[in-house]
Amino acid sequence: GEGDANNLDDLRQADNLILYGPPGTGKTHEMQRQMKRALANGEVYEFVAFHPRYSYEDFVGGLRPSAAPNGQGLVVNYQIGPFLRLCERAHKAPSERFTLFIDEINRANVAKVFGELIALIEPSKRVRAGTRPRGVKADDSLWVTVPGLPDPLGVPHNLDIVATMNTADRSIAMMDIALRRRFRFQECPPEPKRIEPAMVGAIDLPALLQRLNDRLEYLLDRDHTIGHAVFMGITSLAELQQVLAQRVIPLLQEYFFEDMEKVRLVLTGNGKESVFFKSRTLSPSELFPGAKQAVGTE
């Protein structure tokens, strides 16, 4: 009846969650924690990492060539992707919870990857697991015809979607508005106070990270800061120098499009040299010892 349609069999509504923040704030760590919890609870889940070439056919399903059984030539079959596979399993077990974990959701073209399913994942459009489309609906559930599938597809209410999003790659404001409307967003900001150990010699690592991020937020925005995970577990000045040289400076170069003056400004506050930042001075007289005058001058 109408009551059943409204309460979705008294099970909680589906959750679409995006954990967002700059690099090193623990987004993937939180996702892994949720995956371990799901595993411990006996829940079924799938994990997928989006990338620029990831497609609708990879995610949902589509016609794909494969080797013929006799080893002669190729045959074309419809192969289902992780999303469709999880939907099918969730429909078969209405009383259980299922979760699709997506790492770096904004690295792919989300509109193309989800296709028509972008409307189906909205919590209010979910269908009761185990049901089939009816002629007259008493709720807002939505079914669509997917090319290659014999029956209409509805995304069941017992399937959650949890994704991570690196804001240094793309801000939330630049995301597809259809996707933004269908997810709730949980910020994973830098938390300098979580850095352990906090002191390396006389250097206060939480204070250092806070100062770097204050400068980055002033010069750029909150999406382009540095996460506390980058500075975790540092026990010596040598290790700190290595982290700055191999992780922090390359990240800043990416943020400022190789503008080394701005990189130096973030690290030192005044554009001068520091113990963590060394640059080379190229002397024309040393580079070209036989030259009568400085190369490149009149």
XYZ file of C-alpha atoms in Angstrom:
298
model
C 0.000 0.000 0.000
C 0.905 3.661 0.185
C 2.493 3.266 3.618
C 4.877 0.612 2.309
C 5.931 2.861 -0.546
C 6.657 5.754 1.781
C 8.653 3.915 4.415
C 10.580 1.694 1.993
C 9.902 -1.423 4.035
C 10.920 0.452 7.201
C 14.565 0.355 6.152
C 16.636 3.521 6.212
C 16.955 5.599 3.064
C 19.997 5.226 0.856
C 22.985 7.435 1.582
C 25.088 9.103 -1.117
C 28.187 10.573 0.530
C 31.242 12.378 -0.819
C 34.245 12.876 1.479
C 36.015 15.950 0.129
C 39.134 17.920 0.901
C 42.685 18.708 -0.227
C 45.437 16.050 -0.466
C 46.501 14.306 2.716
C 43.439 14.921 4.904
C 42.522 11.266 5.423
C 39.699 10.862 2.879
C 40.908 7.508 1.588
C 41.782 6.439 5.146
C 38.194 7.145 6.243
C 36.885 5.206 3.246
C 39.119 2.253 4.125
C 37.851 2.423 7.716
C 34.268 2.205 6.449
C 35.222 -0.707 4.166
C 36.723 -2.603 7.125
C 33.596 -1.917 9.171
C 31.387 -3.178 6.332
C 33.550 -6.302 6.044
C 33.329 -6.913 9.791
C 29.546 -6.541 9.651
C 29.306 -9.040 6.820
C 28.067 -6.372 4.372
C 28.717 -6.661 0.650
C 30.592 -3.863 -1.102
C 32.542 -3.071 -4.248
C 35.456 -0.682 -4.687
C 36.336 1.234 -7.824
C 38.820 4.021 -8.541
C 37.782 6.562 -11.170
C 40.324 7.864 -13.695
C 40.129 10.068 -16.823
C 39.495 7.126 -19.175
C 36.897 5.432 -16.957
C 33.638 5.036 -18.886
C 29.943 4.155 -18.604
C 30.769 0.721 -20.024
C 33.333 0.173 -17.243
C 30.964 1.355 -14.504
C 27.525 0.146 -15.561
C 28.110 -2.272 -18.416
C 28.215 -2.565 -22.157
C 29.211 -4.610 -25.158
C 32.813 -5.753 -24.882
C 34.912 -8.048 -27.121
C 36.439 -11.123 -25.537
C 38.276 -14.215 -26.734
C 36.078 -16.918 -28.268
C 35.745 -20.153 -26.214
C 37.620 -22.102 -28.880
C 40.408 -19.542 -28.919
C 39.624 -18.549 -32.489
C 38.875 -14.843 -32.904
C 36.706 -12.608 -30.721
C 33.105 -12.605 -29.579
C 31.109 -9.590 -28.371
C 29.218 -9.980 -25.107
C 27.409 -7.655 -22.714
C 29.616 -7.360 -19.628
C 28.211 -5.790 -16.468
C 30.229 -3.342 -14.397
C 30.523 -2.997 -10.601
C 27.525 -0.674 -10.263
C 25.103 -2.962 -12.084
C 26.559 -6.012 -10.364
C 25.964 -4.486 -6.926
C 22.436 -3.374 -7.882
C 21.571 -6.946 -8.859
C 22.924 -8.359 -5.600
C 21.100 -5.715 -3.545
C 17.791 -6.543 -5.265
C 18.249 -10.215 -4.300
C 18.774 -9.408 -0.613
C 16.365 -6.594 0.376
C 17.133 -6.802 4.110
C 20.903 -6.386 3.715
C 23.015 -3.265 3.127
C 25.358 -2.860 0.173
C 27.931 -0.131 -0.456
C 29.746 1.068 -3.550
C 33.021 2.821 -2.693
C 34.412 5.192 -5.342
C 37.881 6.658 -4.930
C 38.643 10.004 -6.628
C 35.150 10.381 -8.103
C 35.995 13.715 -9.760
C 38.898 12.322 -11.815
C 36.448 10.894 -14.352
C 33.750 12.610 -16.383
C 30.997 11.802 -13.873
C 28.118 12.806 -16.159
C 29.307 10.342 -18.813
C 30.180 7.556 -16.354
C 26.760 7.617 -14.654
C 24.757 8.486 -17.758
C 21.011 8.138 -17.203
C 21.662 6.562 -13.801
C 22.455 9.975 -12.317
C 18.714 10.410 -11.788
C 18.253 6.933 -10.331
C 20.796 7.287 -7.518
C 18.872 10.137 -5.869
C 17.575 8.766 -2.534
C 13.978 9.838 -3.267
C 14.055 8.016 -6.625
C 15.299 4.695 -5.230
C 13.137 1.593 -5.587
C 12.391 -1.023 -2.967
C 14.884 -3.858 -3.300
C 13.390 -6.982 -4.813
C 10.489 -5.207 -6.537
C 9.761 -4.802 -10.214
C 8.345 -1.730 -12.046
C 4.592 -1.274 -11.731
C 2.209 0.476 -14.045
C 0.987 2.897 -11.378
C 3.435 4.086 -8.702
C 2.513 5.400 -5.279
C 5.948 6.941 -4.759
C 8.722 8.729 -6.686
C 10.708 5.584 -7.483
C 12.265 5.595 -10.928
C 12.979 2.827 -13.422
C 14.810 3.259 -16.723
C 15.581 1.107 -19.723
C 19.314 0.463 -20.008
C 20.690 -0.589 -23.421
C 21.646 -4.248 -23.321
C 19.470 -5.184 -20.344
C 16.232 -7.165 -20.855
C 14.432 -5.551 -17.888
C 14.120 -1.946 -16.654
C 16.657 -0.933 -14.011
C 15.876 0.662 -10.668
C 18.576 1.427 -8.099
C 17.588 -0.246 -4.809
C 17.258 1.687 -1.555
C 19.665 -0.643 0.294
C 22.661 0.417 -1.811
C 24.828 3.231 -0.424
C 27.452 5.147 -2.381
C 30.536 6.518 -0.611
C 33.114 8.466 -2.629
C 36.224 10.572 -2.102
C 36.999 13.809 -3.907
C 40.295 15.688 -4.046
C 39.432 19.400 -4.116
C 42.882 20.285 -5.457
C 41.844 18.575 -8.716
C 38.395 20.166 -8.934
C 36.342 22.254 -6.549
C 32.788 21.336 -5.599
C 31.565 24.463 -7.395
C 32.925 23.059 -10.683
C 31.217 19.700 -10.283
C 28.243 18.678 -12.366
C 25.203 20.229 -10.681
C 23.213 17.015 -11.136
C 25.812 15.174 -9.086
C 25.991 17.890 -6.421
C 22.225 17.683 -5.881
C 22.272 13.941 -5.293
C 25.116 13.672 -2.774
C 25.684 15.003 0.697
C 29.179 16.342 1.269
C 31.360 15.785 4.323
C 34.451 17.970 4.524
C 37.780 16.421 5.496
C 39.844 19.551 6.290
C 43.514 19.714 7.321
C 43.788 19.127 11.061
C 47.276 20.214 12.192
C 46.575 19.225 15.817
C 46.410 15.569 14.755
C 50.079 15.511 13.683
C 52.141 13.028 15.720
C 54.836 13.583 16.818
C 54.105 17.293 17.027
C 57.701 18.445 17.623
C 60.791 17.658 15.562
C 63.654 19.241 17.454
C 62.612 22.853 17.931
C 60.137 22.788 15.017
C 56.434 22.774 15.849
C 54.922 20.776 12.960
C 51.244 21.725 13.609
C 52.258 25.407 13.666
C 54.310 24.936 10.486
C 51.420 23.305 8.617
C 48.960 25.950 9.849
C 51.252 28.727 8.615
C 51.701 27.066 5.209
C 47.936 26.571 4.851
C 47.167 30.149 5.925
C 49.444 31.404 3.145
C 47.927 28.971 0.616
C 44.392 30.000 1.524
C 45.351 33.662 1.152
C 47.139 33.180 -2.197
C 44.740 30.555 -3.600
C 41.781 29.128 -1.642
C 40.816 26.472 0.899
C 40.691 23.811 -1.809
C 44.454 24.134 -2.307
C 45.879 23.459 1.128
C 47.963 20.589 2.533
C 46.630 17.773 4.695
C 48.014 16.776 8.074
C 48.790 13.225 6.857
C 51.755 14.629 4.896
C 53.499 15.521 8.178
C 52.576 12.422 10.191
C 55.332 10.204 11.604
C 58.273 12.593 11.073
C 60.940 12.054 13.754
C 64.000 13.961 12.522
C 64.972 17.157 10.721
C 66.341 15.048 7.854
C 62.951 13.361 7.447
C 61.211 16.737 7.500
C 63.526 18.062 4.794
C 62.801 14.943 2.723
C 59.024 15.372 3.094
C 59.267 19.027 2.108
C 61.490 18.257 -0.874
C 59.622 15.195 -2.169
C 55.992 15.851 -1.221
C 55.317 19.459 -0.260
C 57.364 21.375 -2.849
C 56.130 19.254 -5.835
C 52.551 19.811 -4.626
C 53.137 23.563 -4.381
C 54.696 23.573 -7.844
C 51.524 21.966 -9.127
C 49.360 24.488 -7.276
C 51.273 27.472 -8.675
C 51.991 26.098 -12.159
C 55.762 25.984 -11.559
C 55.905 29.596 -10.328
C 58.849 29.069 -7.964
C 58.650 32.546 -6.481
C 55.189 31.787 -5.107
C 56.355 28.369 -3.921
C 59.189 30.034 -2.020
C 56.794 32.647 -0.655
C 54.528 29.945 0.809
C 57.486 28.158 2.412
C 59.341 31.167 3.811
C 56.810 33.980 3.970
C 59.189 36.488 2.371
C 60.608 34.908 -0.783
C 64.064 34.431 0.788
C 66.007 31.197 1.028
C 65.361 28.847 3.932
C 66.972 25.699 5.299
C 64.194 23.717 3.546
C 64.422 25.387 0.155
C 67.574 25.456 -1.933
C 67.819 26.912 -5.421
C 70.686 27.031 -7.919
C 72.314 30.137 -9.275
C 73.372 29.735 -12.899
C 76.349 31.881 -13.849
C 76.908 32.471 -17.604
C 80.665 32.842 -17.044
C 80.777 29.403 -15.422
C 78.455 27.779 -17.936
C 80.312 29.217 -20.958
C 83.931 29.727 -19.848
C 85.132 30.735 -23.332
C 82.551 33.469 -23.832
C 83.901 37.057 -23.973
C 80.704 38.508 -22.526
C 77.729 37.227 -20.583
C 75.511 35.134 -22.796
C 72.157 36.733 -23.457
C 73.319 40.311 -22.822
C 73.872 43.075 -25.311
